Amino acid sequence: MGVQLLEGVTTAEHWSGSAELYREAKTVIPGGVSANIKYFAPYPIFMERAHGSRLYDVDGHEYVDYLLGYGSLILGHGHPKVVSAVMHQLLENGTPVFGAPHQIETEMACKLVQLFPSIEMVRFTNSGTEATLLAIRVAQAFTGKRKIAKFEGHYHGGYQPVLFSINPDLQLAGPPEQPSPVPESLGLSLHDAENTIILPFNNLDACETILRRHAADLAAVILEPVQGGFIPAEETFMHGLRQLTEELGILLIFDEVKTGFRVTLGGVQSVYGIRPDLTALGKVLGGGFPIGALGGRKEIMEIISPAGARDVFAVEHTHPTDGKPTTHQPSGTGKRQVLFHSGTYNGHPTILAAGLATIGVLESPGTMKRLLENTRFLRQQLETLYHKHGIPMQAVGMGSIFSLIISEKPIKNYRDVATSNTSLRKKLDHELLRLGVYTKPLNRYSMSVVHTKTDLDKTLEAHEEAIRRVMRS
């Protein structure tokens, strides 16, 4: 592990501190990481501190950060407005969490209703994964149907119905027009596979054939309207999918965990002019803290309301007069059934304070405009640079997220990315880490409002040098 040469110095020499910490972590944490996505070979880099657009690892190396907490940190690390909001909650309000309703929940919910065209009511969760899980449960309860449809290459979290065909082996994935559900984890059952229908992204005709075949059993279609945060849906595809799901009585769920606040403040749905039935949010919404939210049409969201409903924790007693023991009142007796959703930290006031501070900065005049302009500039300059060296790279993206795809063909879906030159991209990414540009190898680039011209110039210089090293080797 860590013996390959990079400009005359081994990986183990360059990141010796990370190597040692990884060896220690593996003894007490499976794989040495607390989330599988944080791992990359030969071992991940351990960070020590961060500020603004920069990360600093345990070996003293500095990086321009484009991972940014997988896109969460749109204001960069330690933004003063976020720090101030968090400290106010802790010091002035006296506690990190009340364990009871508080005004800031309503304030954030009102802000989301204001910004997102499709959202009429909101429930908070503790992660984007929880938000998509709740969306699926709500859709199943509302429609009375059990199956869901997801798209090949789309990621919605680490639980059974959606752990299929995220990064499938194309030899197992079936024909492009009718993808097969390929399990991405141990612990999945045949039942899970039978209840998850896989759809091809940006192929409306094929989707229509599949959805009409399964319409009677499908509760919802869930998708990332921008796959992986960087492959946009074609406009005709998106509008056709909305019309089709409405016709067939299938709820449409937008997973905007990555794209919420990164394309525009109202999400991708504002750009396309589409109103999904349910929307899952996360990442940027928490300002660097763990959060998720589900929003949607009032008539659907009301299924979660506990008002006038049976409480799963409340033991209701009858009061018999015949001397017999008191018994539990049967479920459904005198009270409506409800979709139970709870969590000690849902609507966490400290996190919502950080999130509102983040949105406040993004709403300030010119902020989003500058962010999107800087992103377009970097994408264009990178493409020009790679093409100068004869590398057919496309900086594919939307809003403030993009990824570098080395391919001459148009990139419309997972299979287009899977057949690109990922080997060359990975070699370049490892060199870029040595040159002080940070994202996980093969991952997307997320921009922040604190990336400066100096950062962008350093990034372009690093890419030029990485290309030189890789092409020379």
Coordinates of C-alpha atoms in Angstrom, one line a residue:
M1 CA 0.0 0.0 0.0
G2 CA 1.3 3.5 -0.8
V3 CA 4.4 2.5 -2.8
Q4 CA 3.7 4.1 -6.2
L5 CA 6.1 6.9 -7.2
L6 CA 4.7 10.4 -7.7
E7 CA 7.4 12.8 -8.9
G8 CA 10.1 10.8 -7.1
V9 CA 8.4 10.6 -3.7
T10 CA 6.3 7.7 -2.6
T11 CA 2.7 8.2 -1.4
A12 CA 3.7 6.8 2.0
E13 CA 6.4 9.5 2.3
H14 CA 4.2 12.3 1.2
W15 CA 1.2 11.4 3.5
S16 CA 3.0 9.5 6.2
G17 CA 0.8 11.0 8.9
S18 CA -2.4 9.9 7.1
A19 CA -0.9 6.4 6.6
E20 CA -0.3 6.1 10.3
L21 CA -3.7 7.4 11.3
Y22 CA -5.3 5.1 8.8
R23 CA -3.5 2.1 10.3
E24 CA -4.8 3.0 13.7
A25 CA -8.3 3.8 12.6
K26 CA -8.6 0.4 10.9
T27 CA -8.2 -1.3 14.3
V28 CA -11.4 0.2 15.7
I29 CA -13.4 1.4 12.7
P30 CA -14.4 -1.0 9.9
G31 CA -12.2 0.0 6.9
G32 CA -10.9 2.9 8.9
V33 CA -13.7 5.2 7.8
S34 CA -17.1 6.1 9.3
A35 CA -18.8 6.2 5.8
N36 CA -17.7 4.0 2.9
I37 CA -17.8 6.9 0.5
K38 CA -14.9 8.5 2.5
Y39 CA -12.5 5.8 1.5
F40 CA -10.2 5.8 -1.5
A41 CA -7.0 3.7 -2.2
P42 CA -4.4 3.4 -0.9
Y43 CA -5.9 5.3 2.0
P44 CA -7.8 8.5 2.5
I45 CA -6.1 11.7 3.5
F46 CA -6.7 12.7 7.2
M47 CA -7.5 16.4 7.7
E48 CA -6.5 18.6 10.6
R49 CA -8.1 22.0 10.1
A50 CA -9.8 24.1 7.4
H51 CA -10.6 27.7 6.7
G52 CA -12.5 29.4 3.8
S53 CA -11.7 27.5 0.6
R54 CA -8.7 25.7 2.1
L55 CA -8.1 22.3 3.8
Y56 CA -4.9 21.4 5.8
D57 CA -4.0 17.8 6.3
V58 CA -2.1 16.1 9.2
D59 CA 1.1 16.2 7.2
G60 CA 1.0 20.0 6.8
H61 CA -0.2 20.0 3.2
E62 CA -2.6 22.7 2.0
Y63 CA -5.4 22.2 -0.5
V64 CA -7.9 24.2 -2.5
D65 CA -11.0 22.3 -1.4
Y66 CA -13.5 21.3 -4.1
L67 CA -15.1 18.5 -2.2
L68 CA -16.5 20.9 0.4
G69 CA -18.2 18.2 2.5
Y70 CA -19.6 16.6 -0.7
G71 CA -21.1 20.0 -1.6
S72 CA -22.5 21.0 1.8
L73 CA -20.2 23.9 2.4
I74 CA -21.3 26.4 -0.2
L75 CA -19.9 29.2 2.0
G76 CA -16.7 27.4 2.6
H77 CA -15.3 26.4 5.9
G78 CA -16.0 28.4 9.1
H79 CA -18.0 31.2 7.5
P80 CA -18.3 34.0 10.1
K81 CA -22.1 34.3 9.6
V82 CA -22.6 30.6 10.2
V83 CA -20.3 30.6 13.3
S84 CA -22.1 33.6 14.7
A85 CA -25.5 32.1 14.3
V86 CA -24.4 28.8 16.0
M87 CA -22.8 30.7 18.9
H88 CA -25.9 32.8 19.4
Q89 CA -28.0 29.7 19.6
L90 CA -25.6 28.1 22.1
L91 CA -24.9 31.1 24.3
E92 CA -28.0 33.4 24.0
N93 CA -30.6 30.6 23.9
G94 CA -28.7 28.5 26.3
T95 CA -28.8 25.0 24.7
P96 CA -27.9 23.2 21.6
V97 CA -31.3 21.5 21.4
F98 CA -34.6 22.1 23.1
G99 CA -36.3 18.7 22.6
A100 CA -39.5 20.8 22.0
P101 CA -41.0 22.9 19.2
H102 CA -39.3 26.3 18.7
Q103 CA -39.8 29.3 16.4
I104 CA -36.8 28.7 14.1
E105 CA -38.4 25.5 12.8
T106 CA -41.3 27.6 11.5
E107 CA -39.0 30.2 10.2
M108 CA -37.0 27.7 8.1
A109 CA -40.1 26.0 6.9
C110 CA -41.5 29.3 5.7
K111 CA -38.3 30.1 3.9
L112 CA -38.4 26.8 2.0
V113 CA -42.1 27.3 1.1
Q114 CA -41.1 30.7 -0.2
L115 CA -38.1 29.5 -2.2
F116 CA -39.3 26.2 -3.7
P117 CA -42.3 26.3 -6.0
S118 CA -43.6 22.8 -5.1
I119 CA -43.2 23.0 -1.4
E120 CA -46.3 23.8 0.7
M121 CA -45.4 22.0 4.0
V122 CA -42.1 20.7 5.4
R123 CA -40.8 18.1 7.8
F124 CA -37.2 18.1 9.0
T125 CA -34.9 15.1 9.3
N126 CA -31.2 14.6 10.2
S127 CA -29.8 13.8 6.8
G128 CA -30.6 13.8 3.1
T129 CA -30.8 10.0 3.3
E130 CA -33.5 10.3 5.9
A131 CA -35.4 12.8 3.8
T132 CA -35.5 10.5 0.7
L133 CA -36.4 7.5 3.0
L134 CA -39.3 9.5 4.4
A135 CA -40.3 10.6 0.9
I136 CA -40.7 7.0 -0.2
R137 CA -42.6 6.0 3.0
V138 CA -45.0 9.0 2.5
A139 CA -45.5 8.1 -1.2
Q140 CA -46.3 4.5 -0.3
A141 CA -48.7 5.4 2.4
F142 CA -50.4 8.1 0.4
T143 CA -50.9 5.9 -2.7
G144 CA -51.4 2.6 -1.0
K145 CA -48.8 1.1 -3.4
R146 CA -45.5 -0.5 -2.5
K147 CA -43.1 -0.4 -5.5
I148 CA -40.9 2.5 -6.4
A149 CA -38.9 3.3 -9.5
K150 CA -35.5 4.9 -9.5
F151 CA -33.0 5.7 -12.2
E152 CA -29.8 3.9 -13.1
G153 CA -26.8 5.8 -11.7
H154 CA -28.8 7.9 -9.2
Y155 CA -27.9 7.8 -5.5
H156 CA -30.5 8.4 -2.8
G157 CA -28.9 7.0 0.3
G158 CA -27.8 3.7 1.9
Y159 CA -31.1 1.8 2.5
Q160 CA -32.7 -1.2 0.8
P161 CA -35.1 0.2 -1.9
V162 CA -32.5 2.5 -3.4
L163 CA -29.3 0.5 -3.1
F164 CA -29.7 -0.8 -6.7
S165 CA -28.0 0.2 -9.9
I166 CA -26.0 3.2 -8.6
N167 CA -22.7 2.1 -10.1
P168 CA -23.5 -1.2 -11.7
D169 CA -21.3 -3.4 -13.8
L170 CA -22.5 -2.8 -17.3
Q171 CA -22.3 -6.6 -18.0
L172 CA -24.9 -7.1 -15.3
A173 CA -27.0 -4.0 -15.9
G174 CA -29.2 -5.3 -18.8
P175 CA -30.1 -3.4 -22.0
P176 CA -30.0 0.4 -21.9
E177 CA -33.7 0.7 -22.6
Q178 CA -34.7 -1.7 -19.8
P179 CA -32.0 -1.8 -17.0
S180 CA -31.9 -4.6 -14.6
P181 CA -31.8 -4.0 -10.8
V182 CA -28.2 -4.6 -9.8
P183 CA -27.6 -4.8 -6.0
E184 CA -24.9 -2.5 -4.7
S185 CA -24.6 -4.0 -1.2
L186 CA -24.8 -7.2 0.8
G187 CA -28.0 -7.5 2.9
L188 CA -30.5 -6.9 0.0
S189 CA -33.2 -9.4 -0.7
L190 CA -35.1 -10.7 -3.7
H191 CA -38.1 -8.9 -2.3
D192 CA -36.1 -5.6 -2.4
A193 CA -35.2 -6.2 -6.1
E194 CA -38.7 -7.1 -7.1
N195 CA -40.1 -3.8 -5.5
T196 CA -37.5 -1.5 -7.1
I197 CA -37.9 -0.7 -10.8
I198 CA -34.9 0.7 -12.6
L199 CA -35.4 3.4 -15.3
P200 CA -33.0 4.8 -17.9
F201 CA -32.2 8.5 -17.4
N202 CA -32.9 10.9 -20.2
N203 CA -34.8 8.3 -22.2
L204 CA -38.5 9.2 -22.1
D205 CA -39.7 6.6 -24.5
A206 CA -38.1 3.7 -22.6
C207 CA -39.4 5.2 -19.3
E208 CA -42.9 5.4 -20.6
T209 CA -42.9 1.7 -21.6
I210 CA -41.6 0.6 -18.2
L211 CA -43.9 2.9 -16.1
R212 CA -47.0 2.0 -18.0
R213 CA -46.2 -1.7 -17.4
H214 CA -45.9 -1.2 -13.7
A215 CA -48.2 1.7 -13.0
A216 CA -50.7 -0.2 -11.0
D217 CA -48.0 -1.1 -8.4
L218 CA -45.8 2.0 -8.4
A219 CA -46.1 4.5 -5.5
A220 CA -43.4 6.9 -6.8
V221 CA -40.6 7.7 -9.2
I222 CA -37.6 9.2 -7.4
L223 CA -34.8 10.8 -9.2
E224 CA -31.9 13.3 -9.1
P225 CA -33.0 15.9 -11.6
V226 CA -29.3 16.5 -12.1
Q227 CA -27.8 13.0 -11.9
G228 CA -24.9 12.9 -9.4
G229 CA -25.3 16.7 -9.2
F230 CA -23.7 17.2 -12.6
I231 CA -25.6 15.5 -15.5
P232 CA -28.8 17.6 -16.1
A233 CA -32.0 16.1 -17.2
E234 CA -33.0 17.2 -20.7
E235 CA -35.9 19.6 -20.5
T236 CA -38.2 17.5 -22.8
F237 CA -37.4 14.4 -20.7
M238 CA -38.3 16.2 -17.4
H239 CA -41.6 17.7 -18.6
G240 CA -42.5 14.4 -20.2
L241 CA -41.8 12.5 -17.0
R242 CA -44.0 14.9 -15.0
Q243 CA -46.9 14.5 -17.4
L244 CA -46.5 10.8 -17.5
T245 CA -46.5 10.4 -13.7
E246 CA -49.5 12.6 -13.3
E247 CA -51.4 10.6 -15.9
L248 CA -50.5 7.3 -14.2
G249 CA -51.2 8.4 -10.6
I250 CA -47.5 7.9 -9.6
L251 CA -46.0 10.5 -7.3
L252 CA -42.8 12.3 -8.5
I253 CA -40.1 12.8 -6.0
F254 CA -37.2 15.1 -6.7
D255 CA -34.0 14.3 -4.7
E256 CA -32.5 17.8 -4.5
V257 CA -30.1 17.0 -1.7
K258 CA -27.2 17.9 -3.9
T259 CA -28.8 20.5 -6.1
G260 CA -30.9 22.4 -3.6
F261 CA -29.4 26.0 -3.4
R262 CA -26.6 25.1 -5.8
V263 CA -28.3 25.9 -9.1
T264 CA -30.6 28.6 -7.9
L265 CA -32.1 29.2 -4.5
G266 CA -35.3 27.4 -5.5
G267 CA -33.6 24.3 -6.7
V268 CA -33.6 22.7 -10.1
Q269 CA -37.4 22.6 -10.2
S270 CA -37.3 26.4 -10.5
V271 CA -35.1 26.1 -13.5
Y272 CA -37.2 23.5 -15.3
G273 CA -40.6 24.9 -14.2
I274 CA -41.6 21.5 -12.8
R275 CA -43.5 20.9 -9.6
P276 CA -42.7 17.5 -8.1
D277 CA -45.1 16.1 -5.6
L278 CA -42.3 15.7 -3.0
T279 CA -38.8 17.2 -2.7
A280 CA -35.9 16.0 -0.5
L281 CA -33.3 18.5 0.6
G282 CA -30.1 18.3 2.6
K283 CA -26.4 19.3 2.4
V284 CA -26.3 23.1 1.9
L285 CA -29.5 23.5 4.0
G286 CA -27.5 22.7 7.2
G287 CA -24.6 25.1 6.6
G288 CA -22.1 22.3 7.3
F289 CA -24.2 20.5 9.9
P290 CA -26.3 17.3 9.4
I291 CA -29.8 18.0 8.2
G292 CA -32.5 16.9 5.8
A293 CA -35.9 18.1 4.9
L294 CA -38.9 16.8 3.1
G295 CA -41.3 19.2 1.5
G296 CA -44.3 18.8 -0.7
R297 CA -48.0 19.2 -1.4
K298 CA -50.1 19.8 1.7
E299 CA -52.5 17.0 1.0
I300 CA -49.6 14.6 0.9
M301 CA -47.6 15.9 3.8
E302 CA -50.6 16.0 6.1
I303 CA -50.4 12.2 6.3
I304 CA -47.6 12.7 8.8
S305 CA -49.5 15.0 11.1
P306 CA -50.1 13.6 14.6
A307 CA -52.9 16.0 15.4
G308 CA -56.0 13.9 16.1
A309 CA -54.1 10.7 15.3
R310 CA -53.0 7.7 17.3
D311 CA -49.6 8.2 19.0
V312 CA -47.3 5.2 18.7
F313 CA -45.9 6.0 22.2
A314 CA -49.0 7.0 24.0
V315 CA -50.7 4.2 25.9
E316 CA -54.4 5.0 26.0
H317 CA -56.4 3.2 28.7
T318 CA -60.0 2.4 29.0
H319 CA -61.6 2.7 32.4
P320 CA -63.8 -0.3 32.9
T321 CA -66.2 -0.4 35.8
D322 CA -66.6 -4.2 35.9
G323 CA -63.4 -4.8 37.8
K324 CA -61.5 -6.2 34.9
P325 CA -57.9 -5.0 34.3
T326 CA -57.4 -1.9 32.2
T327 CA -56.4 -2.7 28.6
H328 CA -54.8 -0.9 25.7
Q329 CA -57.2 0.8 23.3
P330 CA -57.0 -0.9 19.9
S331 CA -55.2 1.1 17.2
G332 CA -57.6 3.0 15.0
T333 CA -60.3 3.2 17.7
G334 CA -61.7 6.7 17.6
K335 CA -58.5 8.2 16.1
R336 CA -57.2 8.2 12.5
Q337 CA -54.0 6.3 11.5
V338 CA -50.9 8.4 10.7
L339 CA -47.6 7.8 9.1
F340 CA -45.3 7.9 12.1
H341 CA -42.2 10.0 11.7
S342 CA -40.0 11.1 14.5
G343 CA -36.4 11.8 15.6
T344 CA -34.9 13.4 18.7
Y345 CA -32.8 15.8 16.6
N346 CA -35.3 16.6 13.9
G347 CA -35.6 20.4 13.5
H348 CA -32.4 20.9 15.6
P349 CA -32.3 24.6 16.4
T350 CA -28.5 25.0 16.2
I351 CA -28.4 23.4 12.7
L352 CA -31.4 25.4 11.5
A353 CA -29.7 28.6 12.7
A354 CA -26.6 27.7 10.6
G355 CA -28.9 26.9 7.7
L356 CA -30.8 30.2 7.8
A357 CA -27.5 32.0 8.1
T358 CA -26.3 30.2 5.0
I359 CA -29.4 31.0 3.0
G360 CA -29.1 34.6 4.2
V361 CA -25.7 35.0 2.7
L362 CA -26.8 33.3 -0.6
E363 CA -29.7 35.8 -0.8
S364 CA -27.4 38.8 -0.6
P365 CA -27.3 40.8 -3.9
G366 CA -24.8 39.4 -6.4
T367 CA -23.7 36.4 -4.4
M368 CA -25.2 33.6 -6.4
K369 CA -24.4 35.4 -9.6
R370 CA -20.7 35.6 -8.8
L371 CA -20.7 31.9 -7.7
L372 CA -22.2 30.8 -11.0
E373 CA -19.9 33.0 -13.0
N374 CA -16.8 31.7 -11.3
T375 CA -18.0 28.1 -11.9
R376 CA -18.6 28.8 -15.6
F377 CA -15.1 30.4 -15.8
L378 CA -13.3 27.4 -14.2
R379 CA -15.2 24.9 -16.3
Q380 CA -14.4 26.8 -19.6
Q381 CA -10.7 27.3 -18.7
L382 CA -10.3 23.6 -17.7
E383 CA -11.8 22.4 -21.0
T384 CA -9.6 24.7 -23.0
L385 CA -6.5 23.5 -21.0
Y386 CA -7.3 19.8 -21.6
H387 CA -8.1 20.3 -25.2
K388 CA -4.8 22.1 -25.7
H389 CA -3.1 18.8 -24.6
G390 CA -5.3 16.7 -26.8
I391 CA -7.5 15.3 -24.1
P392 CA -11.2 15.3 -24.9
M393 CA -12.4 16.4 -21.5
Q394 CA -15.9 17.8 -20.8
A395 CA -16.6 19.8 -17.6
V396 CA -20.2 18.6 -17.3
G397 CA -22.4 20.3 -14.8
M398 CA -25.1 22.7 -13.9
G399 CA -25.1 25.6 -11.4
S400 CA -22.1 25.4 -9.0
I401 CA -21.3 21.7 -9.5
F402 CA -19.5 20.0 -12.3
S403 CA -17.4 16.9 -13.0
L404 CA -14.5 16.2 -15.4
I405 CA -15.5 13.5 -17.9
I406 CA -12.9 12.4 -20.4
S407 CA -14.9 11.3 -23.4
E408 CA -15.8 12.6 -26.9
K409 CA -19.4 11.5 -26.7
P410 CA -22.3 13.5 -25.2
I411 CA -22.8 12.7 -21.5
K412 CA -26.5 12.1 -20.8
N413 CA -26.6 9.3 -18.3
Y414 CA -24.6 6.8 -16.1
R415 CA -23.6 4.6 -19.0
D416 CA -22.0 7.5 -20.8
V417 CA -19.9 8.2 -17.7
A418 CA -19.1 4.5 -17.1
T419 CA -17.6 4.2 -20.6
S420 CA -15.5 7.3 -20.3
N421 CA -11.7 7.3 -19.6
T422 CA -12.0 6.9 -15.8
S423 CA -8.5 5.5 -15.6
L424 CA -6.9 8.7 -16.9
R425 CA -9.2 10.8 -14.7
K426 CA -8.1 8.9 -11.6
K427 CA -4.4 9.3 -12.4
L428 CA -4.9 13.0 -12.8
D429 CA -6.9 13.2 -9.6
H430 CA -4.1 11.6 -7.6
E431 CA -1.5 14.0 -9.0
L432 CA -3.8 16.9 -8.2
L433 CA -3.9 15.8 -4.6
R434 CA -0.1 16.1 -4.5
L435 CA -0.4 19.5 -6.1
G436 CA -2.9 20.8 -3.6
V437 CA -6.2 20.5 -5.3
Y438 CA -8.7 18.4 -3.2
T439 CA -11.6 16.3 -4.2
K440 CA -12.0 12.6 -3.8
P441 CA -10.7 10.9 -6.9
L442 CA -13.4 10.6 -9.6
N443 CA -15.7 12.8 -7.6
R444 CA -17.4 16.0 -8.7
Y445 CA -16.2 19.6 -8.1
S446 CA -18.4 21.8 -5.8
M447 CA -17.7 25.5 -5.8
S448 CA -18.1 27.9 -2.9
V449 CA -18.7 31.7 -2.6
V450 CA -15.3 32.0 -1.0
H451 CA -13.2 30.5 -3.8
T452 CA -11.0 33.4 -5.1
K453 CA -9.3 34.2 -8.4
T454 CA -6.1 33.0 -6.7
D455 CA -7.7 29.7 -6.0
L456 CA -8.9 29.3 -9.5
D457 CA -5.5 30.3 -10.9
K458 CA -3.8 27.8 -8.6
T459 CA -6.3 25.1 -9.7
L460 CA -5.6 25.7 -13.4
E461 CA -1.8 25.6 -12.8
A462 CA -2.1 22.4 -10.9
H463 CA -4.2 20.8 -13.7
E464 CA -1.5 21.8 -16.2
E465 CA 1.2 20.3 -14.1
A466 CA -0.8 17.1 -13.4
I467 CA -1.4 16.6 -17.2
R468 CA 2.3 17.1 -17.8
R469 CA 3.2 14.5 -15.2
V470 CA 0.7 11.9 -16.2
M471 CA 1.3 12.2 -20.0
R472 CA 5.1 11.9 -19.3
S473 CA 4.8 8.8 -17.2

